[in-house]
């Protein structure tokens, strides 16, 4: 039996994946964390084979920090991440392969099942579309802090809220955003977010 932690943000998606995996007969969903900060507490004392992780799962710490923690403290658990596009975060996480693997969110049921079986067997899993995107991505001009601030702007959060969350001053956040906007050639931070995501920089 392959025991799975299903860390997905959307209820319908989570239930659909659980139903899909349940039909395989040898898959068993053991726990279903819905935020990043819940992943480690949910899995640290459980016998698990793999975590099916939504790359857009909300919460703190960041996904790469959660994956690094899992790989360090529970090397027996594999992590298969479902993503929409190639991003700089994934480039960082590839160093954790083959304990971590990546598939796009529109992978077919057969691809998902095969990916889970492969990663549990210790084989690398990287979707072809993501591999091509990784190879074609240009060098990231953004610093880690500029990326972090820009990521916090994805939902249009005000500067004051971003500053409070990152323990920075409003002026510092505005400076990071200004530099990110200039480096992406954008006219606004919303456009900077779009360009950076399209380029795989965030």
PDB file of C-alpha atoms in Angstrom:
ATOM      1  CA  UNK A   1       0.000   0.000   0.000  1.00  0.00           C
ATOM      2  CA  UNK A   2       1.286   3.475  -0.937  1.00  0.00           C
ATOM      3  CA  UNK A   3       0.315   5.988   1.774  1.00  0.00           C
ATOM      4  CA  UNK A   4      -0.192   9.544   0.525  1.00  0.00           C
ATOM      5  CA  UNK A   5      -0.549  13.002   2.086  1.00  0.00           C
ATOM      6  CA  UNK A   6      -2.787  15.057  -0.202  1.00  0.00           C
ATOM      7  CA  UNK A   7      -1.791  18.718   0.293  1.00  0.00           C
ATOM      8  CA  UNK A   8      -4.140  20.590  -2.047  1.00  0.00           C
ATOM      9  CA  UNK A   9      -5.827  23.961  -1.609  1.00  0.00           C
ATOM     10  CA  UNK A  10      -9.151  23.500  -3.444  1.00  0.00           C
ATOM     11  CA  UNK A  11     -11.802  21.232  -1.929  1.00  0.00           C
ATOM     12  CA  UNK A  12     -13.140  19.936  -5.255  1.00  0.00           C
ATOM     13  CA  UNK A  13      -9.638  19.268  -6.572  1.00  0.00           C
ATOM     14  CA  UNK A  14      -8.647  17.585  -3.320  1.00  0.00           C
ATOM     15  CA  UNK A  15     -11.718  15.359  -3.285  1.00  0.00           C
ATOM     16  CA  UNK A  16     -11.340  14.549  -6.979  1.00  0.00           C
ATOM     17  CA  UNK A  17      -7.716  13.499  -6.538  1.00  0.00           C
ATOM     18  CA  UNK A  18      -8.592  11.419  -3.493  1.00  0.00           C
ATOM     19  CA  UNK A  19     -11.304   9.617  -5.482  1.00  0.00           C
ATOM     20  CA  UNK A  20      -8.934   9.065  -8.421  1.00  0.00           C
ATOM     21  CA  UNK A  21      -6.211   7.621  -6.213  1.00  0.00           C
ATOM     22  CA  UNK A  22      -8.680   5.488  -4.276  1.00  0.00           C
ATOM     23  CA  UNK A  23      -9.662   3.687  -7.467  1.00  0.00           C
ATOM     24  CA  UNK A  24      -6.104   2.417  -7.909  1.00  0.00           C
ATOM     25  CA  UNK A  25      -6.453  -0.043  -5.049  1.00  0.00           C
ATOM     26  CA  UNK A  26      -2.893   0.315  -3.742  1.00  0.00           C
ATOM     27  CA  UNK A  27      -3.056   4.047  -2.954  1.00  0.00           C
ATOM     28  CA  UNK A  28      -4.350   5.316   0.390  1.00  0.00           C
ATOM     29  CA  UNK A  29      -4.815   8.999   1.287  1.00  0.00           C
ATOM     30  CA  UNK A  30      -3.796   9.240   4.943  1.00  0.00           C
ATOM     31  CA  UNK A  31      -3.921  12.986   5.649  1.00  0.00           C
ATOM     32  CA  UNK A  32      -5.035  16.146   3.803  1.00  0.00           C
ATOM     33  CA  UNK A  33      -3.267  19.341   4.962  1.00  0.00           C
ATOM     34  CA  UNK A  34      -4.649  22.510   3.346  1.00  0.00           C
ATOM     35  CA  UNK A  35      -1.941  25.067   4.250  1.00  0.00           C
ATOM     36  CA  UNK A  36       1.853  24.998   4.051  1.00  0.00           C
ATOM     37  CA  UNK A  37       2.285  25.422   7.793  1.00  0.00           C
ATOM     38  CA  UNK A  38       0.111  22.347   8.329  1.00  0.00           C
ATOM     39  CA  UNK A  39       2.174  20.003   6.151  1.00  0.00           C
ATOM     40  CA  UNK A  40       5.013  19.215   8.550  1.00  0.00           C
ATOM     41  CA  UNK A  41       2.822  18.799  11.674  1.00  0.00           C
ATOM     42  CA  UNK A  42       0.488  16.562   9.659  1.00  0.00           C
ATOM     43  CA  UNK A  43       3.165  14.195   8.360  1.00  0.00           C
ATOM     44  CA  UNK A  44       6.033  14.196  10.869  1.00  0.00           C
ATOM     45  CA  UNK A  45       4.790  11.252  12.952  1.00  0.00           C
ATOM     46  CA  UNK A  46       2.950   9.341  10.239  1.00  0.00           C
ATOM     47  CA  UNK A  47       4.151   6.505   8.073  1.00  0.00           C
ATOM     48  CA  UNK A  48       3.961   7.984   4.593  1.00  0.00           C
ATOM     49  CA  UNK A  49       5.394   7.206   1.187  1.00  0.00           C
ATOM     50  CA  UNK A  50       4.678  10.410  -0.718  1.00  0.00           C
ATOM     51  CA  UNK A  51       3.179  13.894  -0.406  1.00  0.00           C
ATOM     52  CA  UNK A  52       1.204  15.180  -3.389  1.00  0.00           C
ATOM     53  CA  UNK A  53       1.818  18.902  -2.938  1.00  0.00           C
ATOM     54  CA  UNK A  54       0.008  21.810  -4.581  1.00  0.00           C
ATOM     55  CA  UNK A  55       2.618  24.421  -5.584  1.00  0.00           C
ATOM     56  CA  UNK A  56       0.043  27.167  -4.883  1.00  0.00           C
ATOM     57  CA  UNK A  57      -0.821  25.925  -1.392  1.00  0.00           C
ATOM     58  CA  UNK A  58      -1.210  29.038   0.783  1.00  0.00           C
ATOM     59  CA  UNK A  59       0.605  29.711   4.038  1.00  0.00           C
ATOM     60  CA  UNK A  60       4.068  30.118   5.527  1.00  0.00           C
ATOM     61  CA  UNK A  61       6.884  29.127   5.404  1.00  0.00           C
ATOM     62  CA  UNK A  62       7.381  29.116   1.641  1.00  0.00           C
ATOM     63  CA  UNK A  63       7.052  25.910  -0.366  1.00  0.00           C
ATOM     64  CA  UNK A  64      10.807  25.534  -0.912  1.00  0.00           C
ATOM     65  CA  UNK A  65      11.396  25.819   2.835  1.00  0.00           C
ATOM     66  CA  UNK A  66       8.727  23.198   3.535  1.00  0.00           C
ATOM     67  CA  UNK A  67      10.246  20.816   0.974  1.00  0.00           C
ATOM     68  CA  UNK A  68      13.758  21.347   2.311  1.00  0.00           C
ATOM     69  CA  UNK A  69      12.511  20.604   5.824  1.00  0.00           C
ATOM     70  CA  UNK A  70      10.778  17.438   4.659  1.00  0.00           C
ATOM     71  CA  UNK A  71      13.806  16.196   2.741  1.00  0.00           C
ATOM     72  CA  UNK A  72      16.125  16.828   5.687  1.00  0.00           C
ATOM     73  CA  UNK A  73      13.945  15.440   8.478  1.00  0.00           C
ATOM     74  CA  UNK A  74      12.019  12.744   6.622  1.00  0.00           C
ATOM     75  CA  UNK A  75      14.234  11.417   3.802  1.00  0.00           C
ATOM     76  CA  UNK A  76      11.903   8.405   3.628  1.00  0.00           C
ATOM     77  CA  UNK A  77       9.064  10.562   2.242  1.00  0.00           C
ATOM     78  CA  UNK A  78       8.939  11.600  -1.422  1.00  0.00           C
ATOM     79  CA  UNK A  79       7.320  14.855  -2.571  1.00  0.00           C
ATOM     80  CA  UNK A  80       5.510  15.190  -5.914  1.00  0.00           C
ATOM     81  CA  UNK A  81       4.634  18.821  -6.654  1.00  0.00           C
ATOM     82  CA  UNK A  82       1.815  19.835  -9.005  1.00  0.00           C
ATOM     83  CA  UNK A  83       2.599  23.167 -10.683  1.00  0.00           C
ATOM     84  CA  UNK A  84       1.071  25.440 -13.310  1.00  0.00           C
ATOM     85  CA  UNK A  85       4.320  26.761 -14.765  1.00  0.00           C
ATOM     86  CA  UNK A  86       8.066  26.667 -14.358  1.00  0.00           C
ATOM     87  CA  UNK A  87       9.302  29.188 -11.788  1.00  0.00           C
ATOM     88  CA  UNK A  88      12.520  30.112 -10.040  1.00  0.00           C
ATOM     89  CA  UNK A  89      11.351  28.297  -6.915  1.00  0.00           C
ATOM     90  CA  UNK A  90      11.276  25.030  -8.852  1.00  0.00           C
ATOM     91  CA  UNK A  91      14.814  25.591 -10.081  1.00  0.00           C
ATOM     92  CA  UNK A  92      15.881  25.721  -6.428  1.00  0.00           C
ATOM     93  CA  UNK A  93      13.930  22.569  -5.607  1.00  0.00           C
ATOM     94  CA  UNK A  94      15.436  20.479  -8.397  1.00  0.00           C
ATOM     95  CA  UNK A  95      18.510  20.019  -6.186  1.00  0.00           C
ATOM     96  CA  UNK A  96      16.292  17.865  -3.953  1.00  0.00           C
ATOM     97  CA  UNK A  97      15.578  15.356  -6.748  1.00  0.00           C
ATOM     98  CA  UNK A  98      14.799  12.488  -6.855  1.00  0.00           C
ATOM     99  CA  UNK A  99      13.115  12.957  -3.469  1.00  0.00           C
ATOM    100  CA  UNK A 100      11.073  15.743  -5.072  1.00  0.00           C
ATOM    101  CA  UNK A 101       9.466  15.612  -8.499  1.00  0.00           C
ATOM    102  CA  UNK A 102       7.257  17.861 -10.620  1.00  0.00           C
ATOM    103  CA  UNK A 103       4.179  17.444 -12.809  1.00  0.00           C
ATOM    104  CA  UNK A 104       1.908  20.077 -14.332  1.00  0.00           C
ATOM    105  CA  UNK A 105      -1.577  20.475 -12.879  1.00  0.00           C
ATOM    106  CA  UNK A 106      -3.090  19.348 -16.189  1.00  0.00           C
ATOM    107  CA  UNK A 107      -1.227  16.014 -16.190  1.00  0.00           C
ATOM    108  CA  UNK A 108      -3.507  13.148 -17.137  1.00  0.00           C
ATOM    109  CA  UNK A 109      -4.682  10.695 -14.459  1.00  0.00           C
ATOM    110  CA  UNK A 110      -2.383   8.083 -15.979  1.00  0.00           C
ATOM    111  CA  UNK A 111       0.600  10.480 -15.817  1.00  0.00           C
ATOM    112  CA  UNK A 112      -0.188  11.352 -12.212  1.00  0.00           C
ATOM    113  CA  UNK A 113      -0.442   7.727 -11.124  1.00  0.00           C
ATOM    114  CA  UNK A 114       2.736   6.844 -13.013  1.00  0.00           C
ATOM    115  CA  UNK A 115       4.536   9.837 -11.474  1.00  0.00           C
ATOM    116  CA  UNK A 116       3.555   8.766  -7.973  1.00  0.00           C
ATOM    117  CA  UNK A 117       4.729   5.209  -8.560  1.00  0.00           C
ATOM    118  CA  UNK A 118       8.000   6.379 -10.113  1.00  0.00           C
ATOM    119  CA  UNK A 119       8.912   8.789  -7.328  1.00  0.00           C
ATOM    120  CA  UNK A 120       8.085   6.209  -4.642  1.00  0.00           C
ATOM    121  CA  UNK A 121      10.477   3.855  -6.471  1.00  0.00           C
ATOM    122  CA  UNK A 122      13.217   6.498  -6.231  1.00  0.00           C
ATOM    123  CA  UNK A 123      13.073   7.508  -9.901  1.00  0.00           C
ATOM    124  CA  UNK A 124      13.213  11.172 -11.014  1.00  0.00           C
ATOM    125  CA  UNK A 125       9.922  12.745 -12.097  1.00  0.00           C
ATOM    126  CA  UNK A 126       9.924  15.910 -14.225  1.00  0.00           C
ATOM    127  CA  UNK A 127       7.197  16.688 -16.741  1.00  0.00           C
ATOM    128  CA  UNK A 128       8.532  17.220 -20.277  1.00  0.00           C
ATOM    129  CA  UNK A 129       6.760  20.567 -20.586  1.00  0.00           C
ATOM    130  CA  UNK A 130       8.384  21.782 -17.387  1.00  0.00           C
ATOM    131  CA  UNK A 131      11.793  20.497 -18.482  1.00  0.00           C
ATOM    132  CA  UNK A 132      11.555  22.462 -21.755  1.00  0.00           C
ATOM    133  CA  UNK A 133      10.472  25.586 -19.853  1.00  0.00           C
ATOM    134  CA  UNK A 134      13.411  25.183 -17.472  1.00  0.00           C
ATOM    135  CA  UNK A 135      15.901  24.896 -20.320  1.00  0.00           C
ATOM    136  CA  UNK A 136      14.487  27.919 -22.158  1.00  0.00           C
ATOM    137  CA  UNK A 137      14.159  30.186 -19.096  1.00  0.00           C
ATOM    138  CA  UNK A 138      16.489  33.159 -19.108  1.00  0.00           C
ATOM    139  CA  UNK A 139      18.706  34.174 -16.208  1.00  0.00           C
ATOM    140  CA  UNK A 140      16.646  35.608 -13.369  1.00  0.00           C
ATOM    141  CA  UNK A 141      17.509  39.310 -12.892  1.00  0.00           C
ATOM    142  CA  UNK A 142      15.609  39.513  -9.597  1.00  0.00           C
ATOM    143  CA  UNK A 143      17.255  39.090  -6.218  1.00  0.00           C
ATOM    144  CA  UNK A 144      15.717  36.717  -3.669  1.00  0.00           C
ATOM    145  CA  UNK A 145      14.231  39.640  -1.733  1.00  0.00           C
ATOM    146  CA  UNK A 146      12.811  41.262  -4.878  1.00  0.00           C
ATOM    147  CA  UNK A 147      11.229  37.944  -5.802  1.00  0.00           C
ATOM    148  CA  UNK A 148       9.793  37.559  -2.312  1.00  0.00           C
ATOM    149  CA  UNK A 149       8.252  41.048  -2.308  1.00  0.00           C
ATOM    150  CA  UNK A 150       6.899  40.606  -5.823  1.00  0.00           C
ATOM    151  CA  UNK A 151       5.345  37.268  -4.882  1.00  0.00           C
ATOM    152  CA  UNK A 152       3.583  38.951  -1.965  1.00  0.00           C
ATOM    153  CA  UNK A 153       2.129  41.410  -4.510  1.00  0.00           C
ATOM    154  CA  UNK A 154       0.463  38.734  -6.633  1.00  0.00           C
ATOM    155  CA  UNK A 155      -2.958  39.300  -5.053  1.00  0.00           C
ATOM    156  CA  UNK A 156      -2.597  43.078  -4.972  1.00  0.00           C
ATOM    157  CA  UNK A 157      -1.630  43.288  -1.288  1.00  0.00           C
ATOM    158  CA  UNK A 158      -0.879  46.886  -0.185  1.00  0.00           C
ATOM    159  CA  UNK A 159       2.706  47.873   0.551  1.00  0.00           C
ATOM    160  CA  UNK A 160       1.935  48.290   4.251  1.00  0.00           C
ATOM    161  CA  UNK A 161       0.658  44.699   4.537  1.00  0.00           C
ATOM    162  CA  UNK A 162       3.692  43.304   2.701  1.00  0.00           C
ATOM    163  CA  UNK A 163       6.032  45.304   4.933  1.00  0.00           C
ATOM    164  CA  UNK A 164       4.345  44.003   8.087  1.00  0.00           C
ATOM    165  CA  UNK A 165       4.470  40.392   6.884  1.00  0.00           C
ATOM    166  CA  UNK A 166       8.161  40.570   5.962  1.00  0.00           C
ATOM    167  CA  UNK A 167       9.180  42.757   8.930  1.00  0.00           C
ATOM    168  CA  UNK A 168      10.405  45.521   6.605  1.00  0.00           C
ATOM    169  CA  UNK A 169       9.678  49.241   6.422  1.00  0.00           C
ATOM    170  CA  UNK A 170       7.203  50.583   3.869  1.00  0.00           C
ATOM    171  CA  UNK A 171      10.016  52.458   2.138  1.00  0.00           C
ATOM    172  CA  UNK A 172      12.147  49.312   1.835  1.00  0.00           C
ATOM    173  CA  UNK A 173       9.273  47.398   0.267  1.00  0.00           C
ATOM    174  CA  UNK A 174       8.614  50.256  -2.170  1.00  0.00           C
ATOM    175  CA  UNK A 175      12.298  50.223  -3.138  1.00  0.00           C
ATOM    176  CA  UNK A 176      12.260  46.463  -3.794  1.00  0.00           C
ATOM    177  CA  UNK A 177       9.089  46.815  -5.863  1.00  0.00           C
ATOM    178  CA  UNK A 178      10.551  49.730  -7.843  1.00  0.00           C
ATOM    179  CA  UNK A 179      13.676  47.732  -8.660  1.00  0.00           C
ATOM    180  CA  UNK A 180      11.621  44.689  -9.648  1.00  0.00           C
ATOM    181  CA  UNK A 181       9.423  46.830 -11.908  1.00  0.00           C
ATOM    182  CA  UNK A 182      12.496  48.375 -13.545  1.00  0.00           C
ATOM    183  CA  UNK A 183      14.239  45.018 -14.044  1.00  0.00           C
ATOM    184  CA  UNK A 184      11.174  43.451 -15.669  1.00  0.00           C
ATOM    185  CA  UNK A 185      10.553  46.489 -17.891  1.00  0.00           C
ATOM    186  CA  UNK A 186       7.029  46.764 -16.509  1.00  0.00           C
ATOM    187  CA  UNK A 187       4.920  49.878 -15.929  1.00  0.00           C
ATOM    188  CA  UNK A 188       3.281  48.659 -12.723  1.00  0.00           C
ATOM    189  CA  UNK A 189       3.811  45.981 -10.111  1.00  0.00           C
ATOM    190  CA  UNK A 190       0.863  43.977 -11.468  1.00  0.00           C
ATOM    191  CA  UNK A 191       2.524  43.948 -14.883  1.00  0.00           C
ATOM    192  CA  UNK A 192       5.859  43.118 -13.220  1.00  0.00           C
ATOM    193  CA  UNK A 193       4.242  40.098 -11.542  1.00  0.00           C
ATOM    194  CA  UNK A 194       2.810  38.941 -14.890  1.00  0.00           C
ATOM    195  CA  UNK A 195       6.122  39.326 -16.723  1.00  0.00           C
ATOM    196  CA  UNK A 196       8.104  37.636 -13.939  1.00  0.00           C
ATOM    197  CA  UNK A 197       5.688  34.685 -13.858  1.00  0.00           C
ATOM    198  CA  UNK A 198       5.714  34.356 -17.645  1.00  0.00           C
ATOM    199  CA  UNK A 199       9.521  34.277 -17.581  1.00  0.00           C
ATOM    200  CA  UNK A 200       9.641  31.767 -14.735  1.00  0.00           C
ATOM    201  CA  UNK A 201      11.368  34.216 -12.405  1.00  0.00           C
ATOM    202  CA  UNK A 202       8.845  33.825  -9.567  1.00  0.00           C
TER     203      UNK A 202
END
